[in-house]
Short mmCIF file of C-alpha atoms and ligand atoms in Angstrom, two decimals:
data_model
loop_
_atom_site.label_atom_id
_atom_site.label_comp_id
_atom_site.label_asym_id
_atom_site.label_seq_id
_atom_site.Cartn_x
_atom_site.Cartn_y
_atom_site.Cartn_z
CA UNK D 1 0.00 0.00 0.00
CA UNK D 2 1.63 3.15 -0.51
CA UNK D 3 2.37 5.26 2.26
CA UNK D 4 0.04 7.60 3.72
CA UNK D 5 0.23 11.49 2.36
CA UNK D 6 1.37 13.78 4.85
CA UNK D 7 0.91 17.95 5.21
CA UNK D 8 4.29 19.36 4.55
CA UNK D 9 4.41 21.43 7.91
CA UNK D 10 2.69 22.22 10.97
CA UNK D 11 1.24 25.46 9.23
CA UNK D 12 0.42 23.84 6.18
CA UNK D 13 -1.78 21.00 8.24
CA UNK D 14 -3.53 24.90 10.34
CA UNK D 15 -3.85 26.69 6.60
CA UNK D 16 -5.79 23.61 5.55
CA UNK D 17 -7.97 23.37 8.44
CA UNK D 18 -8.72 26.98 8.69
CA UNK D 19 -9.43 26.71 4.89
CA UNK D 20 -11.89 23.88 5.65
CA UNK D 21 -13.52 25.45 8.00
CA UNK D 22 -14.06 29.41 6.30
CA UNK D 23 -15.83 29.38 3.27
CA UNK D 24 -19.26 29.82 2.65
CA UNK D 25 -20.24 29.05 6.26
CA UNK D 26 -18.77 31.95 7.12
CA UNK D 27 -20.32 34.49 4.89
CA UNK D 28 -23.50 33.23 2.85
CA UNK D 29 -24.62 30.43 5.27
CA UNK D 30 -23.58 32.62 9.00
CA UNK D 31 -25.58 36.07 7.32
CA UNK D 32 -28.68 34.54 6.37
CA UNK D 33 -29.34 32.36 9.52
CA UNK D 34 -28.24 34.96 12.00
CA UNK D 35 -30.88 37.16 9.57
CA UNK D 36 -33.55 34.87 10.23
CA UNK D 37 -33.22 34.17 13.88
CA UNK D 38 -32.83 37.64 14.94
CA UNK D 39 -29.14 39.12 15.04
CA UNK D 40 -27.62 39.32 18.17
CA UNK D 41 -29.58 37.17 20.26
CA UNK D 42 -28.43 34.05 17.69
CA UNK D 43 -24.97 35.91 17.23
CA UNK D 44 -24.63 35.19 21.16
CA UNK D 45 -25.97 31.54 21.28
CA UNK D 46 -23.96 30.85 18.53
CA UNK D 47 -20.28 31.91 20.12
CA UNK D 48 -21.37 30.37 22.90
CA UNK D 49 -21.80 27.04 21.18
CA UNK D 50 -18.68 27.60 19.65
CA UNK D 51 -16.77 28.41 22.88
CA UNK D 52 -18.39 25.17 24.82
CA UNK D 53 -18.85 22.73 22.75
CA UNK D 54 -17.18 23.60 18.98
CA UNK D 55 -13.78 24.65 20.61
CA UNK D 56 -13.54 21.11 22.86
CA UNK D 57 -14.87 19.20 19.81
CA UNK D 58 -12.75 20.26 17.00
CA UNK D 59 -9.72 19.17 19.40
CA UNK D 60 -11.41 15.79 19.96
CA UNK D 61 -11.43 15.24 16.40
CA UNK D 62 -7.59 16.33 15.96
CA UNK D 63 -6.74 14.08 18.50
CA UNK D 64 -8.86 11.20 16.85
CA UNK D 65 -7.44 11.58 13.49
CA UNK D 66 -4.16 12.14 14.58
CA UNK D 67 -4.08 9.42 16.47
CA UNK D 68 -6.34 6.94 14.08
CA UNK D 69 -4.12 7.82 10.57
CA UNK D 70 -6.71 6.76 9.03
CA UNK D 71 -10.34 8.03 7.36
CA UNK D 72 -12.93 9.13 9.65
CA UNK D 73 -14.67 5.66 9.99
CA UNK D 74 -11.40 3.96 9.96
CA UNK D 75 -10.14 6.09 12.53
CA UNK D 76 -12.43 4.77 15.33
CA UNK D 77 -12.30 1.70 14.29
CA UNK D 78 -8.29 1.99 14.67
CA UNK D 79 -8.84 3.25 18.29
CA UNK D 80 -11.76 1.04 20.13
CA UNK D 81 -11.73 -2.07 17.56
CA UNK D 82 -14.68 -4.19 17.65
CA UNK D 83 -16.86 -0.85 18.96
CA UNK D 84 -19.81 1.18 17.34
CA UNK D 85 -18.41 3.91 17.82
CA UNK D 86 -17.30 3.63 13.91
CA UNK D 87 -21.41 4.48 13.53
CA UNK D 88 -20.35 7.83 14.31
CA UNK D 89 -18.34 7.43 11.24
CA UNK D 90 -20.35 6.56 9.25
CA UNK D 91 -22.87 9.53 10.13
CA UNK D 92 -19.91 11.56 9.18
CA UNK D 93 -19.31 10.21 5.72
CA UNK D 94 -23.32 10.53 5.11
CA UNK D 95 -23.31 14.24 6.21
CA UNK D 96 -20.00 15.35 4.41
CA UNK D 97 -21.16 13.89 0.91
CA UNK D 98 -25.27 15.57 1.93
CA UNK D 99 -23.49 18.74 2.52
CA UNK D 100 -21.22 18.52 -0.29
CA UNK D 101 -24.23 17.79 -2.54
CA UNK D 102 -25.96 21.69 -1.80
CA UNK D 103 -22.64 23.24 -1.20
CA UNK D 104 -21.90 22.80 -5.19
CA UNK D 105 -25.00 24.82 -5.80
CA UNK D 106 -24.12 27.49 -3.55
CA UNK D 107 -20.73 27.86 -4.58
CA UNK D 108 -21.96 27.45 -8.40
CA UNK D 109 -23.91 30.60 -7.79
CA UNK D 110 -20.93 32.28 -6.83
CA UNK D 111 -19.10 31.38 -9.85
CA UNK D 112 -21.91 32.72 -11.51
CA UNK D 113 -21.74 36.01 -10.00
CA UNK D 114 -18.24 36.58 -10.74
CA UNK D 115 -18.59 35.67 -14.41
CA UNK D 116 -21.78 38.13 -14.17
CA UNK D 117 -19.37 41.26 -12.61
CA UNK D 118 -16.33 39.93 -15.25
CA UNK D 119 -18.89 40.18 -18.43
CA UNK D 120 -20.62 43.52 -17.46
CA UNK D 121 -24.06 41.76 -16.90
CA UNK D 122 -24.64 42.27 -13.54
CA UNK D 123 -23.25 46.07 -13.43
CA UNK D 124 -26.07 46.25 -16.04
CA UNK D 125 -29.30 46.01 -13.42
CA UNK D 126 -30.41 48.88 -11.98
CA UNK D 127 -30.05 49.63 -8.11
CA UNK D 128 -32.56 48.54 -5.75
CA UNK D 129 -33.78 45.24 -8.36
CA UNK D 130 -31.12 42.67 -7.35
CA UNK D 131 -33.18 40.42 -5.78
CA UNK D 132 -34.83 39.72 -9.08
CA UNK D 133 -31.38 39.53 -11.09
CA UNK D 134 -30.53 37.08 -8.34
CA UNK D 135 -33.78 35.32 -8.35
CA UNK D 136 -33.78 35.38 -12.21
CA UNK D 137 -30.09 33.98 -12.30
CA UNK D 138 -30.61 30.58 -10.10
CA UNK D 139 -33.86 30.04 -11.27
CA UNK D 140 -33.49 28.50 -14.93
CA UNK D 141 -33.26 24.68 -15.24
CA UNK D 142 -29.81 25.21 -16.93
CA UNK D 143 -27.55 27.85 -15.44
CA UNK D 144 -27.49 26.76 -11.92
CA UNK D 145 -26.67 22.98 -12.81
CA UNK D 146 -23.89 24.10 -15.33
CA UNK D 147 -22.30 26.34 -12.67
CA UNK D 148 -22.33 23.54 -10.27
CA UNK D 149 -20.92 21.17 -12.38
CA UNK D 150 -17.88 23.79 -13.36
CA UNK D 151 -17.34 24.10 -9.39
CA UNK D 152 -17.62 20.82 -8.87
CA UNK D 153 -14.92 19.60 -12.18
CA UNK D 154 -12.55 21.80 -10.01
CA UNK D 155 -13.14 20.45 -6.59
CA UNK D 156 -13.05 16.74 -8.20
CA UNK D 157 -10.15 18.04 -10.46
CA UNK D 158 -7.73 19.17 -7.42
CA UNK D 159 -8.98 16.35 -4.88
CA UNK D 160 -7.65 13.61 -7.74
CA UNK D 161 -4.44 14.91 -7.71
CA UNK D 162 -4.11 15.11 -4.10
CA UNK D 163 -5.29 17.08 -1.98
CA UNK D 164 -1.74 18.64 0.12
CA UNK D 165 0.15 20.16 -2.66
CA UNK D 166 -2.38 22.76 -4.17
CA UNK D 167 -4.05 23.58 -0.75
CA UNK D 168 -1.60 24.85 1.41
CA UNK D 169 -0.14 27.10 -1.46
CA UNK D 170 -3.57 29.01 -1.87
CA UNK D 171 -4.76 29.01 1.32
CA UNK D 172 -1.86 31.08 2.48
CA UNK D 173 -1.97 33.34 -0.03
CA UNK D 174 -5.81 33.78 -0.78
CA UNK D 175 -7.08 33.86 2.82
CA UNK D 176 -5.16 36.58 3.96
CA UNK D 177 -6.17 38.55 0.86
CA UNK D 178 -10.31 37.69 1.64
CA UNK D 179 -9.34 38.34 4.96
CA UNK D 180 -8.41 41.76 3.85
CA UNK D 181 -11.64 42.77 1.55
CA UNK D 182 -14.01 41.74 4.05
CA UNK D 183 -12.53 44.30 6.31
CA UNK D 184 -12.35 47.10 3.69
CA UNK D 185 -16.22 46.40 2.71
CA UNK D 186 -17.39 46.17 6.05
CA UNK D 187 -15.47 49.62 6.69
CA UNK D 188 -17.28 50.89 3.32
CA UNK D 189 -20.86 49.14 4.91
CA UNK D 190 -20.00 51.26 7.94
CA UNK D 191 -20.71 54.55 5.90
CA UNK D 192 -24.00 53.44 4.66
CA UNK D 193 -27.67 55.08 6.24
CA UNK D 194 -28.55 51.76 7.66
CA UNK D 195 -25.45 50.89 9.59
CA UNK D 196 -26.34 52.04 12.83
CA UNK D 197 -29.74 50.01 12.86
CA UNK D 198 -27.25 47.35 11.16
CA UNK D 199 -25.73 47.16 13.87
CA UNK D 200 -28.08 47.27 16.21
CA UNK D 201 -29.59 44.16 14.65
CA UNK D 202 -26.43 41.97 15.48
CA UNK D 203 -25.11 43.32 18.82
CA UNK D 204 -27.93 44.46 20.64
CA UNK D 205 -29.91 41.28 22.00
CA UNK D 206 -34.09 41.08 21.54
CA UNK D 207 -33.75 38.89 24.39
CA UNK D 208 -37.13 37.43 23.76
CA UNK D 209 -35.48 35.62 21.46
CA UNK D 210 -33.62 33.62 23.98
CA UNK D 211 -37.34 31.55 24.79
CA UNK D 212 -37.33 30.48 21.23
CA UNK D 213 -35.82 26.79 20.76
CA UNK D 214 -35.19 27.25 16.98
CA UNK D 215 -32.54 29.73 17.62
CA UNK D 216 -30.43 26.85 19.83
CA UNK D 217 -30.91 24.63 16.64
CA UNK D 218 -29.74 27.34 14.15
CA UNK D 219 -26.86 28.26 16.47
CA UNK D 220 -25.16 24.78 16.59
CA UNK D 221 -26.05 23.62 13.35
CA UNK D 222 -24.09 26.73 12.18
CA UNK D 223 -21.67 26.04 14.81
CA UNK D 224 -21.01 22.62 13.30
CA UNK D 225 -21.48 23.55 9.76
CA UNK D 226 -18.27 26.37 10.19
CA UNK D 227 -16.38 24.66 12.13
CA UNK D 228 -16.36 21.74 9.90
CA UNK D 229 -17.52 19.51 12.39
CA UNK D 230 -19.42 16.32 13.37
CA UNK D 231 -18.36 15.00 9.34
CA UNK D 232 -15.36 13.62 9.50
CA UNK D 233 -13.11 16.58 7.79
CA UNK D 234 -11.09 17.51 10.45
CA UNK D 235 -10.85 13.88 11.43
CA UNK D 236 -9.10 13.35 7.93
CA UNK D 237 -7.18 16.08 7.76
CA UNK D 238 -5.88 15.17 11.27
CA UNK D 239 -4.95 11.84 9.95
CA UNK D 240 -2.36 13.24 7.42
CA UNK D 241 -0.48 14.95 10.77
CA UNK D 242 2.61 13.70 11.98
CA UNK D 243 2.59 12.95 15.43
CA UNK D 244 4.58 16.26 16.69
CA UNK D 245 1.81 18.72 16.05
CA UNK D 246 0.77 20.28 18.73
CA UNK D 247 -2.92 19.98 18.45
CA UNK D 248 -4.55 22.68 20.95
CA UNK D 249 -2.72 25.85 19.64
CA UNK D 250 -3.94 24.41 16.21
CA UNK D 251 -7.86 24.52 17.62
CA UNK D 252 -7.46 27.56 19.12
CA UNK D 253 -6.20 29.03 15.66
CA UNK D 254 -8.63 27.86 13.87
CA UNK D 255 -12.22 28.51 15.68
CA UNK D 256 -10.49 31.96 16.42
CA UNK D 257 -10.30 32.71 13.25
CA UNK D 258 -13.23 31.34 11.68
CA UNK D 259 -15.09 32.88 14.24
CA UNK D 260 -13.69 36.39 13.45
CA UNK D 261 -14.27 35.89 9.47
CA UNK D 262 -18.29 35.49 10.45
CA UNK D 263 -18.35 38.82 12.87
CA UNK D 264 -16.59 41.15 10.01
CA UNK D 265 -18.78 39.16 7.21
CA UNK D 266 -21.70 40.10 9.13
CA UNK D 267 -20.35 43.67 9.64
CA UNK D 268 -19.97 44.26 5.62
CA UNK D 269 -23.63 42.54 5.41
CA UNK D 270 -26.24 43.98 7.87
CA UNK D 271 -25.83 47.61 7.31
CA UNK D 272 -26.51 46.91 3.99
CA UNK D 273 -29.89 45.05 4.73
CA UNK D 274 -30.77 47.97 6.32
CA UNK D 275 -30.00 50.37 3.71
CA UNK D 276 -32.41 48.91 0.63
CA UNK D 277 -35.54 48.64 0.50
CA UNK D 278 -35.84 45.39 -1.34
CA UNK D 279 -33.90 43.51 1.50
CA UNK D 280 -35.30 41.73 4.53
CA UNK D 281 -33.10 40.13 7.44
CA UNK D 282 -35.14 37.04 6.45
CA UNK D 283 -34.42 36.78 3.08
CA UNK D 284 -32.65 33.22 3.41
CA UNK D 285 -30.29 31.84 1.09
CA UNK D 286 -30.54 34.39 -1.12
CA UNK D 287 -29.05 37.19 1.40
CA UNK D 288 -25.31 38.40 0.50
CA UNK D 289 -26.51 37.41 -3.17
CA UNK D 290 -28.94 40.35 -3.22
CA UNK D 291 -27.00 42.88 -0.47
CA UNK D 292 -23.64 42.77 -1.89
CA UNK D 293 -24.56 43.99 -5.25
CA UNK D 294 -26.37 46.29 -4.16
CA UNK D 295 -23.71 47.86 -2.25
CA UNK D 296 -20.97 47.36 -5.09
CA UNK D 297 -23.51 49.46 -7.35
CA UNK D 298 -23.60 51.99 -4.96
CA UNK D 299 -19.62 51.98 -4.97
CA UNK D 300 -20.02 53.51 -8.96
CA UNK D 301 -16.66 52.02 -11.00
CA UNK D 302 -14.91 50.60 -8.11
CA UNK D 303 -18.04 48.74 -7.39
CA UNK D 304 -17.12 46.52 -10.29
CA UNK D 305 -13.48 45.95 -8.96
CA UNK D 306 -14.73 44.78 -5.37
CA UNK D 307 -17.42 42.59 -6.98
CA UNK D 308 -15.27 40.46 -9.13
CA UNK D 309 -12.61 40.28 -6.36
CA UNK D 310 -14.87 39.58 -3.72
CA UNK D 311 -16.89 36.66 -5.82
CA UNK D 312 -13.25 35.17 -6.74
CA UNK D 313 -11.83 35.34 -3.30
CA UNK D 314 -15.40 33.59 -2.08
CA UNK D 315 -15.02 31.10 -4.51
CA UNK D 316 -11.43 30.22 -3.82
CA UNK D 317 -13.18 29.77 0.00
CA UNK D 318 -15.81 27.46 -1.07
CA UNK D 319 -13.39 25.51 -2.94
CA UNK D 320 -10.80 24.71 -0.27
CA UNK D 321 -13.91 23.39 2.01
CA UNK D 322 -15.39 21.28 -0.79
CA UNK D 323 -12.26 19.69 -1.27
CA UNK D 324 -12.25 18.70 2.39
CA UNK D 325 -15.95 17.86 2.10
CA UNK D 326 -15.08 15.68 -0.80
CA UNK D 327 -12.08 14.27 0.82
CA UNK D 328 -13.99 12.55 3.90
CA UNK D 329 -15.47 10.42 1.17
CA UNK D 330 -12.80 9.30 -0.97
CA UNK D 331 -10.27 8.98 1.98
CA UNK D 332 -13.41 6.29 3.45
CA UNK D 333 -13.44 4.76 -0.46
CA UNK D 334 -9.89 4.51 -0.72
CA UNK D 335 -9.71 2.59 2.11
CA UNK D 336 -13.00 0.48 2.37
CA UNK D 337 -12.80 -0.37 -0.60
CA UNK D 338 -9.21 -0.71 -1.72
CA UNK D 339 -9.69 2.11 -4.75
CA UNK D 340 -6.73 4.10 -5.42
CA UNK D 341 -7.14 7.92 -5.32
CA UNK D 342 -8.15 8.45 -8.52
CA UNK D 343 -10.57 6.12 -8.89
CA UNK D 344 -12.12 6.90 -5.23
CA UNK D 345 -12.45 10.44 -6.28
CA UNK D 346 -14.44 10.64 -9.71
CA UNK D 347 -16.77 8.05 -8.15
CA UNK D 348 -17.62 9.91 -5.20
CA UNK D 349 -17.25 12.89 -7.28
CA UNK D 350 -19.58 12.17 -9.77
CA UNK D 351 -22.32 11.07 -7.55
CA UNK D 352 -22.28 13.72 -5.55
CA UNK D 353 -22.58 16.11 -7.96
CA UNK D 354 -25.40 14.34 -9.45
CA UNK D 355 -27.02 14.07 -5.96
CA UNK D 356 -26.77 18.09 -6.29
CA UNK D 357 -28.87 18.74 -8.38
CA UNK D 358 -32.13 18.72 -7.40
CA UNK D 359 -30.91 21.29 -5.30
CA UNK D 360 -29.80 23.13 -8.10
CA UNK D 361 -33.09 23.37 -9.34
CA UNK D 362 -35.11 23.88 -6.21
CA UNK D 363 -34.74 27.70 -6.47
CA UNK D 364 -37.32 28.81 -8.55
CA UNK D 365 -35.88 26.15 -10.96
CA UNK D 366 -38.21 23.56 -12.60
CA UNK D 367 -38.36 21.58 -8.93
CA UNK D 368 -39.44 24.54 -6.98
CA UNK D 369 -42.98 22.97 -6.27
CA UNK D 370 -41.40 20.05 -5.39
CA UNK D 371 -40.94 20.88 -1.38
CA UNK D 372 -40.14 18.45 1.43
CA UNK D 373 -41.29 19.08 4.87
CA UNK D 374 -42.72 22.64 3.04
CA UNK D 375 -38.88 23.53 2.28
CA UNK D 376 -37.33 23.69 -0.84
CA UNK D 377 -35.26 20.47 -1.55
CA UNK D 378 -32.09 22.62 -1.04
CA UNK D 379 -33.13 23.42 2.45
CA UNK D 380 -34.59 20.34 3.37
CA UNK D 381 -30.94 18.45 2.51
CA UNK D 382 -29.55 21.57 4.60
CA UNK D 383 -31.70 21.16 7.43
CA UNK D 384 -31.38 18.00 7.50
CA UNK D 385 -27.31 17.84 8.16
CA UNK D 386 -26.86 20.37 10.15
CA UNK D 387 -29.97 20.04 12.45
CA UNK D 388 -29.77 16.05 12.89
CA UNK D 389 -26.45 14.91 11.49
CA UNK D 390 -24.10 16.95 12.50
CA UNK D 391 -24.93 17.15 16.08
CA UNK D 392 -24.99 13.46 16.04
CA UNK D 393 -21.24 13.07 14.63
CA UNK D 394 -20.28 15.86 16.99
CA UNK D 395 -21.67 14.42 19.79
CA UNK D 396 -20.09 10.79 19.43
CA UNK D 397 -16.87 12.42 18.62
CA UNK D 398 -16.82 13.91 22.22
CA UNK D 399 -18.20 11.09 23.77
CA UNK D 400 -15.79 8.39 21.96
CA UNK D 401 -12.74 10.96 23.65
CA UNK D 402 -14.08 11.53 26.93
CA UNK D 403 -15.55 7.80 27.61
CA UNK D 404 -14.42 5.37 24.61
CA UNK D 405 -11.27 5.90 24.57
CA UNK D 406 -9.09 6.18 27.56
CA UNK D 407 -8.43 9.85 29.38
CA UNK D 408 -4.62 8.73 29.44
CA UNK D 409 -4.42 8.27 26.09
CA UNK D 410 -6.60 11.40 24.71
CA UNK D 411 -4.58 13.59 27.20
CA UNK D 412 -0.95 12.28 25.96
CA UNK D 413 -2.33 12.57 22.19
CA UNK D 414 -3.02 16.77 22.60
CA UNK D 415 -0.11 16.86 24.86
CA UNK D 416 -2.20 17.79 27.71
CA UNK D 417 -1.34 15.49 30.67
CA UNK D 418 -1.58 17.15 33.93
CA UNK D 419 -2.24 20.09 32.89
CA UNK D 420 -5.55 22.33 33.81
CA UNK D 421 -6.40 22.85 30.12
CA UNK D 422 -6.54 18.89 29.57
CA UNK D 423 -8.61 18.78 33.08
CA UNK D 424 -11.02 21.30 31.65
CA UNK D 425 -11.41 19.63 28.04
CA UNK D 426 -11.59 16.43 29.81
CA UNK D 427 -14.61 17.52 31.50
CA UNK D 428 -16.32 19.46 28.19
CA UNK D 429 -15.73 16.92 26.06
CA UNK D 430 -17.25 14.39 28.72
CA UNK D 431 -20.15 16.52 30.34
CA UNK D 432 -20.80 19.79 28.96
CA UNK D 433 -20.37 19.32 24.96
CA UNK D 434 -22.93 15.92 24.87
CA UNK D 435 -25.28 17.47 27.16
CA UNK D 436 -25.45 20.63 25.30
CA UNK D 437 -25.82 18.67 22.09
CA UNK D 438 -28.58 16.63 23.53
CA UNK D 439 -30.58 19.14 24.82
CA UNK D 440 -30.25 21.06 21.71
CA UNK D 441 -31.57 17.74 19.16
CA UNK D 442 -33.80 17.43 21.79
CA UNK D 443 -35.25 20.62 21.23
CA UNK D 444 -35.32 20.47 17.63
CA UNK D 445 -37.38 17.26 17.82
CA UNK D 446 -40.48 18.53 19.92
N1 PFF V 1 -16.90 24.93 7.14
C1 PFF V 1 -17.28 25.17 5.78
C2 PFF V 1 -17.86 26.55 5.67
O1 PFF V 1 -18.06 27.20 6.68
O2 PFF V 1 -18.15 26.96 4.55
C3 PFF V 1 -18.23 24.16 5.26
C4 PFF V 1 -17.82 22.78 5.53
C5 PFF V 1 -16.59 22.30 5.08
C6 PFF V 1 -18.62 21.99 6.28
C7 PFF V 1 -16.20 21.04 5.39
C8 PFF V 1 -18.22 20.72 6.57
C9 PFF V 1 -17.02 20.25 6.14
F1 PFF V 1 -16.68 19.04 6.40
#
């Protein structure tokens, strides 16, 4: 068998991670649910999920990858042989390749914006009509599928080759750079008439919100879905770590900075909702699709300069999580089934990408009627994951940590023995992180 690939360095292995974990999560997915469950009152619930049960979890799954070398359902079945825990697993190779399936779709709109701001066609509508440019542009029975296939021929196209060389290359140099026009946009949002009730809307708490159970669901679901969690990616990417890492710095890193990327994304976006007319908080999926043009029309020439930046750099974001999205699966196939890379990854490729779309065409596309649950097949694949799923896989990954596998060992493999930090996670990842996850499910279910 040939050996296993390994991330060049220690930063390489944190670039890769933190590219897994900001992409469209961050941005589209972190706007429009904080829009629909009220601002601040989610914004809160949601770093609080992050703080007590994403920030012990993601270093669970280091330390189970790392310590596994192997795929996410290998990896518990390396640890506790002869266990279910490998169930959670499995979970995790379901949700990545579900979430894969819509994330195509939504990144395939992005593509489609940028070729729209490259062409001329959308600096063509007139202010204050985006929302139908946007609703016109995903709604064809076409153009959304053929944008999600082109995404999806470069996710399957890099992933086939490998997925360390190309990753660690353009994460370090195209983060930084989105990292850079989200700040200068939000600074430009700033200026707008709506920015004060902007930010109002994400700061200052309705705390009647706080009785209503959906926000919980929203806020872990988006903790999960951010984070990367409860699917198996980080367990992966773990699993190509030599065993010197050190593994809580790496955590820390990472939710610090993914968390950051949401609060300025959400900066740039609300003032803007409150600045058009056409735009509602609730507008869903279709959010930064409709506000950000808006604003880069209001920007006159250099609107057109932001916009095709902007929609490239977002891209390039959406691309370095699909390819750890598509990696849980062909990491499992490789293994399970003996497939080399290559083969392994147009399989999985392909299928997913089929399984996309009807979610391509959910949006006002021919399968628009077609609703599940009363969503839109899009949503319902959406809700689905991140409401059930990824809780699930989250929640066995702390509990396989704190009571599967033994404290010793979990402590040594983070390089936490004896210290306070280890005594703390210890007692998350046993206690706090599974109750808060089942309290949470069990307040999405009734
Ligand atoms: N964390 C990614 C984002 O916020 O866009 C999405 C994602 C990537 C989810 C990888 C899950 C995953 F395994």
């Amino acid at each position: 068998m040939a050996e296993r690939e390994q991330w060049a360095t220690r930063l390489g292995f944190i670039l890769a991670a933190v590219g897994s974990a900001v992409g469209l999560g961050n941005i589209w997915r972190f706007s429009y649910v904080a829009g629909e469950n009220g601002g601040a009152a989610f914004l809160l619930i949601y770093i609080l999920c992050i703080l007590l049960i994403g920030l012990p979890v993601i270093l669970a799954e280091f330390s189970i990858g790392r310590r596994g070398q192997s795929d996410v359902v290998g990896s518990f079945t390396k640890i506790a042989p002869g266990k279910p825990w490998a169930l959670g697993g499995i979970f995790g190779v379901v949700s990545a390749f579900t979430i894969l399936s819509f994330y195509g779709v939504i990144a395939g709109w992005v593509v489609y914006f940028l070729y729209a701001y490259v062409t001329g066609i959308a600096q063509g509508v007139e202010g204050g009509t985006y929302d139908e440019f946007f609703f016109g542009a995903i709604g064809g029975a076409v153009g959304p599928v053929f944008w999600q296939f082109l995404f999806m021929a470069i996710v399957i196209f890099i992933v086939f080759f490998g997925v360390k060389k190309g990753i660690e290359l353009s994460n370090r140099i195209f983060m930084p750079l989105l990292a850079v026009l989200i700040i200068i946009l939000a600074g430009f949002a700033l200026t707008l008439d709506g920015a004060g009730e902007g930010l109002r809307f994400m700061f200052s708490p309705d705390w009647s919100a706080f009785g209503e159970p959906g926000v919980y669901a929203a806020a872990i679901g988006q903790a999960f879905f951010t984070l990367s969690l409860g699917m198996g990616a980080m367990i992966t990417y773990a699993s190509y770590l030599p065993k010197d890492t050190k593994l809580p710095s790496a955590a820390g890193t990472v939710v610090t900075l993914d968390t950051l990327f949401a609060i300025v994304a959400g900066i740039m976006i609300f003032p803007a909702v409150f600045t058009f007319a056409n735009i509602d908080p609730t507008d869903g999926a279709g959010l930064i699709f409709i506000t950000l043009p808006e604003v880069f029309n209001l920007m006159g020439g250099a609107g057109t300069f932001f916009a095709i930046v902007f929609f490239f750099l977002v891209a390039i974001a959406a691309l370095s999580s699909a390819i750890s999205l598509l990696e849980v699966s062909v990491a499992y196939a490789m293994r399970q089934f003996s497939w080399n890379r290559k083969k392994a990854t147009i399989v999985a490729g392909v299928i997913v990408t089929l399984f996309g779309v009807p979610s391509a065409l959910s949006y006002g596309g021919p399968l628009s009627d077609f609703l599940i649950f009363g969503m839109p097949f899009l949503d319902a694949v959406d809700a689905l994951t991140d409401r059930y799923l990824l809780a699930l896989g989250g929640m066995i990954s702390a509990l396989f940590v704190g009571w599967g596998w033994n404290k010793v060992d979990a402590l040594r493999e983070t390089g936490l023995t004896d210290t306070t930090i280890g005594a703390i996670w210890i007692w998350f990842i046993r206690i706090v992180a599974p109750l808060g996850i089942l309290w949470i499910l069990i307040l999405n279910i009734f």
